[in-house]
Tab-separated table of C-alpha atoms in Angstrom:
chain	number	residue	atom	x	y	z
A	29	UNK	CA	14.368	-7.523	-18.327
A	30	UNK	CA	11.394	-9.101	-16.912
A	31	UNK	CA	11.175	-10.765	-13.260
A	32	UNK	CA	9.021	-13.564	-12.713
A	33	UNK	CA	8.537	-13.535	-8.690
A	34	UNK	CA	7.083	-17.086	-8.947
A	35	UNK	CA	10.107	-19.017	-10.893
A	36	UNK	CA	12.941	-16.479	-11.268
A	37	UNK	CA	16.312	-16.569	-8.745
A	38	UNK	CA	15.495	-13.673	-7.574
A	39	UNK	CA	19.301	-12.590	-6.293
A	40	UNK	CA	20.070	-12.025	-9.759
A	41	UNK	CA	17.987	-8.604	-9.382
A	42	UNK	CA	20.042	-7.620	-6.204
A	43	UNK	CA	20.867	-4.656	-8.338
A	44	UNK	CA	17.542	-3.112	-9.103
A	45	UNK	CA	16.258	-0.821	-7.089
A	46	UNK	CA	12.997	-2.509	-6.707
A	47	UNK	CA	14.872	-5.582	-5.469
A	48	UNK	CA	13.410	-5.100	-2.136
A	49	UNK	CA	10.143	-5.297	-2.650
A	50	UNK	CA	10.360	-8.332	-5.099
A	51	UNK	CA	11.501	-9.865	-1.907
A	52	UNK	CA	8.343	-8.850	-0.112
A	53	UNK	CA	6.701	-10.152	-3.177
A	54	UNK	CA	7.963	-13.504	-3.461
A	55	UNK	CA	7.536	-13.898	0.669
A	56	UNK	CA	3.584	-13.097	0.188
A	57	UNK	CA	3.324	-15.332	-3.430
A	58	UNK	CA	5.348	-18.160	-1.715
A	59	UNK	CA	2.569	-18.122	1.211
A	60	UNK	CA	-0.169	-18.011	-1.385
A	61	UNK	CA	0.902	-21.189	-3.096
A	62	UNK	CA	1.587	-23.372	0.235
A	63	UNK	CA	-1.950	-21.856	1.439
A	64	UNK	CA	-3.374	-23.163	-1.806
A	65	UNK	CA	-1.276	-27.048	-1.685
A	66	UNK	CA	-2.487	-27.093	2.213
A	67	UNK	CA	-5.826	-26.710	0.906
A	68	UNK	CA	-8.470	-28.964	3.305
A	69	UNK	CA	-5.097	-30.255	4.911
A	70	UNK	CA	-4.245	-28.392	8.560
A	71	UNK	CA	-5.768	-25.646	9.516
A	72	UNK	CA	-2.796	-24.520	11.830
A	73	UNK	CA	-0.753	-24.770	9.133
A	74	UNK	CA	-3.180	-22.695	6.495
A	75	UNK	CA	-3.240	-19.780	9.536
A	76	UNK	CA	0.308	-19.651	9.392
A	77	UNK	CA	0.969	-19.395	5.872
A	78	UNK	CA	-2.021	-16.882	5.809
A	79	UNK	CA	-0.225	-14.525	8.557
A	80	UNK	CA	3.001	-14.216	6.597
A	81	UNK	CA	1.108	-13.199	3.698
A	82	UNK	CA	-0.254	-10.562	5.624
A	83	UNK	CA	3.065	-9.395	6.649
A	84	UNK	CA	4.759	-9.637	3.865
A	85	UNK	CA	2.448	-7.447	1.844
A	86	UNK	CA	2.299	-5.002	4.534
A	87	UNK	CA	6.142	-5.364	4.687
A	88	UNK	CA	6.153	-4.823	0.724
A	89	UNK	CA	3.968	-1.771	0.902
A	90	UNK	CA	6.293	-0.012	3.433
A	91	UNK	CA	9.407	-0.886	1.268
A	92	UNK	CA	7.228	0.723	-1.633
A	93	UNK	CA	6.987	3.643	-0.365
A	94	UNK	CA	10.241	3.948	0.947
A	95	UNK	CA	12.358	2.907	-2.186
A	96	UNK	CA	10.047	5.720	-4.215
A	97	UNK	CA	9.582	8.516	-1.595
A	98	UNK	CA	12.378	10.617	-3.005
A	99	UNK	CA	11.360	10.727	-6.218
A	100	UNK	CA	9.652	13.967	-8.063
A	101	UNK	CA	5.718	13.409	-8.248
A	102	UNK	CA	6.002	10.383	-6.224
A	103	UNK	CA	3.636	12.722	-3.069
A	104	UNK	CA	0.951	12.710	-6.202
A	105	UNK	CA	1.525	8.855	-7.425
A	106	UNK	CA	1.386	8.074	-3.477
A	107	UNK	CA	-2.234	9.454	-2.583
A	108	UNK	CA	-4.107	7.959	-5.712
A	109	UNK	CA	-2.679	3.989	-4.245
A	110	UNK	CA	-3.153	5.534	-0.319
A	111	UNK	CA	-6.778	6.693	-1.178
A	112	UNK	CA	-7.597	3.280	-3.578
A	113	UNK	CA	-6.433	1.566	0.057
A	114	UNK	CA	-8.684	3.957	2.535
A	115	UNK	CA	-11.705	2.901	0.088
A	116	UNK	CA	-11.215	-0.223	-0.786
A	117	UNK	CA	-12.997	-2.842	1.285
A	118	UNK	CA	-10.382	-5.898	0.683
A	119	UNK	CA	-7.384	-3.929	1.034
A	120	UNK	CA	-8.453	-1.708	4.050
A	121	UNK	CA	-9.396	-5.046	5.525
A	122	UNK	CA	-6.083	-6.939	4.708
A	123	UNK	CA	-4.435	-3.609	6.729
A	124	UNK	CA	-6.117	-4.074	9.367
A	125	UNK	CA	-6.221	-7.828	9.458
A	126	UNK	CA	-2.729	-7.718	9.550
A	127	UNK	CA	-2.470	-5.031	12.232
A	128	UNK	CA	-4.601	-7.716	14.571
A	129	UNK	CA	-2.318	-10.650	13.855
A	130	UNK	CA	0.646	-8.195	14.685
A	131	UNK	CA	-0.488	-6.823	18.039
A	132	UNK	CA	-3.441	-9.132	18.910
A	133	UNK	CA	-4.115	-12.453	19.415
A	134	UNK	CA	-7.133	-12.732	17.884
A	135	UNK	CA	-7.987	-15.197	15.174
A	136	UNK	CA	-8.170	-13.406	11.776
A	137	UNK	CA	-9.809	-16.984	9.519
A	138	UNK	CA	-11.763	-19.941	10.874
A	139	UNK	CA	-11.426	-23.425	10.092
A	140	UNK	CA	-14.109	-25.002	7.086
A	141	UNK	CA	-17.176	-26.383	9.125
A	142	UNK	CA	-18.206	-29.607	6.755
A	143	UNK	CA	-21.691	-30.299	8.982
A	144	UNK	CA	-21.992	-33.225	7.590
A	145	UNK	CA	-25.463	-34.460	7.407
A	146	UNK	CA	-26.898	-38.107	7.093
A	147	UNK	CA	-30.356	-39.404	5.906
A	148	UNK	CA	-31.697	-42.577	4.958
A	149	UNK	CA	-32.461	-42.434	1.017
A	150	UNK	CA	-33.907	-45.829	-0.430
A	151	UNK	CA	-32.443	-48.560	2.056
A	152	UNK	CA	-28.788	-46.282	1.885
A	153	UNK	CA	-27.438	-43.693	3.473
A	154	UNK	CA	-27.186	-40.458	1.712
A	155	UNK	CA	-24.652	-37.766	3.383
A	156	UNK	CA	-24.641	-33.927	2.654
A	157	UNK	CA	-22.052	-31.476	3.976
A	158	UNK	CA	-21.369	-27.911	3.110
A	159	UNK	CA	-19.178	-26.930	0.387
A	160	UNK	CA	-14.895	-26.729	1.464
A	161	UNK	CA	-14.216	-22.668	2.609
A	162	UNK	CA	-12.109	-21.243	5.216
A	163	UNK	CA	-13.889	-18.053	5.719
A	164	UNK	CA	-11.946	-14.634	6.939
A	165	UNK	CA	-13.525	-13.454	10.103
A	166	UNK	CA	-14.727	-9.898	11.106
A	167	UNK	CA	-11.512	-8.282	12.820
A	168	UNK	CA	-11.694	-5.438	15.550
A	169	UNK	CA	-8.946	-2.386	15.257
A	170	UNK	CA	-8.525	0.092	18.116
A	171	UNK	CA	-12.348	-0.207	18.640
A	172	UNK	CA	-12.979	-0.416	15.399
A	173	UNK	CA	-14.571	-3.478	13.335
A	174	UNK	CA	-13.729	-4.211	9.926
A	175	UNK	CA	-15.896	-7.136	8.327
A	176	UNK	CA	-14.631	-9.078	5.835
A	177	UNK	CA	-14.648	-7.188	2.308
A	178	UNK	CA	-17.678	-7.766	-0.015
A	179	UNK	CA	-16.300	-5.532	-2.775
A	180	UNK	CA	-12.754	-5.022	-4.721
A	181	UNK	CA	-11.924	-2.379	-7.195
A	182	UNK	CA	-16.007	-2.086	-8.071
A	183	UNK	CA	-16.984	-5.933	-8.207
A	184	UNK	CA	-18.865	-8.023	-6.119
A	185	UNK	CA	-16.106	-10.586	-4.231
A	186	UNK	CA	-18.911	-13.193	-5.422
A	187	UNK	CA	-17.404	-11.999	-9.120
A	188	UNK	CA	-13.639	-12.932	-8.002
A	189	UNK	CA	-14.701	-15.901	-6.072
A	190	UNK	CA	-16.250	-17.382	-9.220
A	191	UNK	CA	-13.234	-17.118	-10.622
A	192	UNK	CA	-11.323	-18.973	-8.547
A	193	UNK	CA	-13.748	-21.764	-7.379
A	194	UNK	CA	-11.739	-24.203	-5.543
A	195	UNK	CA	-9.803	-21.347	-3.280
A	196	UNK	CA	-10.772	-20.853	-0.297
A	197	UNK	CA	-11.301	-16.841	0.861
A	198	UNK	CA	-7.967	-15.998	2.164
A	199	UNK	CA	-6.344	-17.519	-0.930
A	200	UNK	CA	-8.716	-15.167	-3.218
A	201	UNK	CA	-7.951	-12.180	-1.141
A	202	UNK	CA	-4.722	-13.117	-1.294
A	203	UNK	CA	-4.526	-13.342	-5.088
A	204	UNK	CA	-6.532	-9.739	-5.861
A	205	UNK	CA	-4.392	-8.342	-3.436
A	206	UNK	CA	-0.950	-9.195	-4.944
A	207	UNK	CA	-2.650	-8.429	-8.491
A	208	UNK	CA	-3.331	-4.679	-7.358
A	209	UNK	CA	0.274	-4.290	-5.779
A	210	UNK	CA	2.136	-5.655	-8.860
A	211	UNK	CA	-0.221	-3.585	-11.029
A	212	UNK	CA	0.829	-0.036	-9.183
A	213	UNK	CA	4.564	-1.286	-8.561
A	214	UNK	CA	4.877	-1.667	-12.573
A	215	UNK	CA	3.198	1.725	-12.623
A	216	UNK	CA	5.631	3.450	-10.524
A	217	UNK	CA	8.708	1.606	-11.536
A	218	UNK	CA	7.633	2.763	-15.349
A	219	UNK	CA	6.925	5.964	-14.223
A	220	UNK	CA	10.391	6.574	-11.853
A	221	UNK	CA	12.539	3.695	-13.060
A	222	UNK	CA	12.065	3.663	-17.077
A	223	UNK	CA	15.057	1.971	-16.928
A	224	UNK	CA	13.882	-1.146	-15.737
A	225	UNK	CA	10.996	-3.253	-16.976
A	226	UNK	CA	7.938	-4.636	-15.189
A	227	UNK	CA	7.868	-7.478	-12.633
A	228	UNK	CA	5.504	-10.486	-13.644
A	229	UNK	CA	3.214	-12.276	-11.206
């Protein structure tokens, strides 16, 4: 059986043991998608959506480890994705990002600046602005600063971003983060639940 988070009723999986973090999963995809639809629209709106992703993917990694915790090896499976999230700059940063929405009320993303620019070009007008973005901001944690990530898993974010042109940051941050969750959940559910197969993003 394969579960689709994106299309799938996912009450039909009430059964599985992973069903509570396809939950989680569907919560943070869900808030991906109206991120991407809002797009240039409001920017209240886009901050919204962009907190409940955080939450919900810090809500799915708690579940994670809960629903595998009792399992044999799971101490050793458990420190290779804890270390991969100490290291990594986008997913250390999505932690603490979320920690500051949580128990702060400090902006964590900042609305696209167009600067529009005019100049008279042969008798006309010709108008330059910068290109659409809604950039993640630099977010401060007990003291601590955490600038928005530069690198995932290795690769420039200039390498993702290129990728996904007409996203804005959150929405690509977003994306590689549910990609690496999904990725480690199939591994574990494989590895603990042979049972049952993977869950499809």
């Amino acid at each position: 059986m394969n579960i689709n988070i994106n299309t799938d009723d996912i009450t039909q999986y009430s059964n599985l043991p992973v069903y509570p973090l396809v939950v989680e999963l569907r919560a943070a995809s869900d808030a991906i998608h109206k991120m991407s639809e809002i797009s240039v629209g409001n920017f209240q709106l886009f901050e919204i959506e962009w907190q409940k992703f955080l939450q919900s993917i810090d809500r799915f990694w708690n579940k994670f480890k809960a629903c595998f915790y009792d399992k044999k090896g799971w101490q050793t499976f458990e420190s290779k994705i804890v270390q991969k999230r100490k290291k990594d700059q986008l997913l250390n940063y999505l932690s603490q990002a979320r920690n500051v929405t949580e128990h702060t009320i400090s902006p964590v993303v900042k609305d696209w600046k167009a600067n529009l620019k005019a100049t008279s070009l042969n008798g006309g007008v010709h108008l330059r602005w910068d290109p659409f973005d809604r950039h993640l901001l630099t977010v401060i944690n007990r003291g601590q600063k955490y600038p928005p990530p530069q690198m995932h898993l290795g690769k420039p974010m200039s390498f993702y971003r290129a990728q996904y042109k007409n996203e804005p940051e959150p929405v690509v941050a977003a994306i590689l983060a549910m990609e690496f969750y999904i990725e480690w959940m199939n591994k574990a559910s494989e590895k603990f639940f042979p049972m049952y197969s993977e869950v499809q993003k």
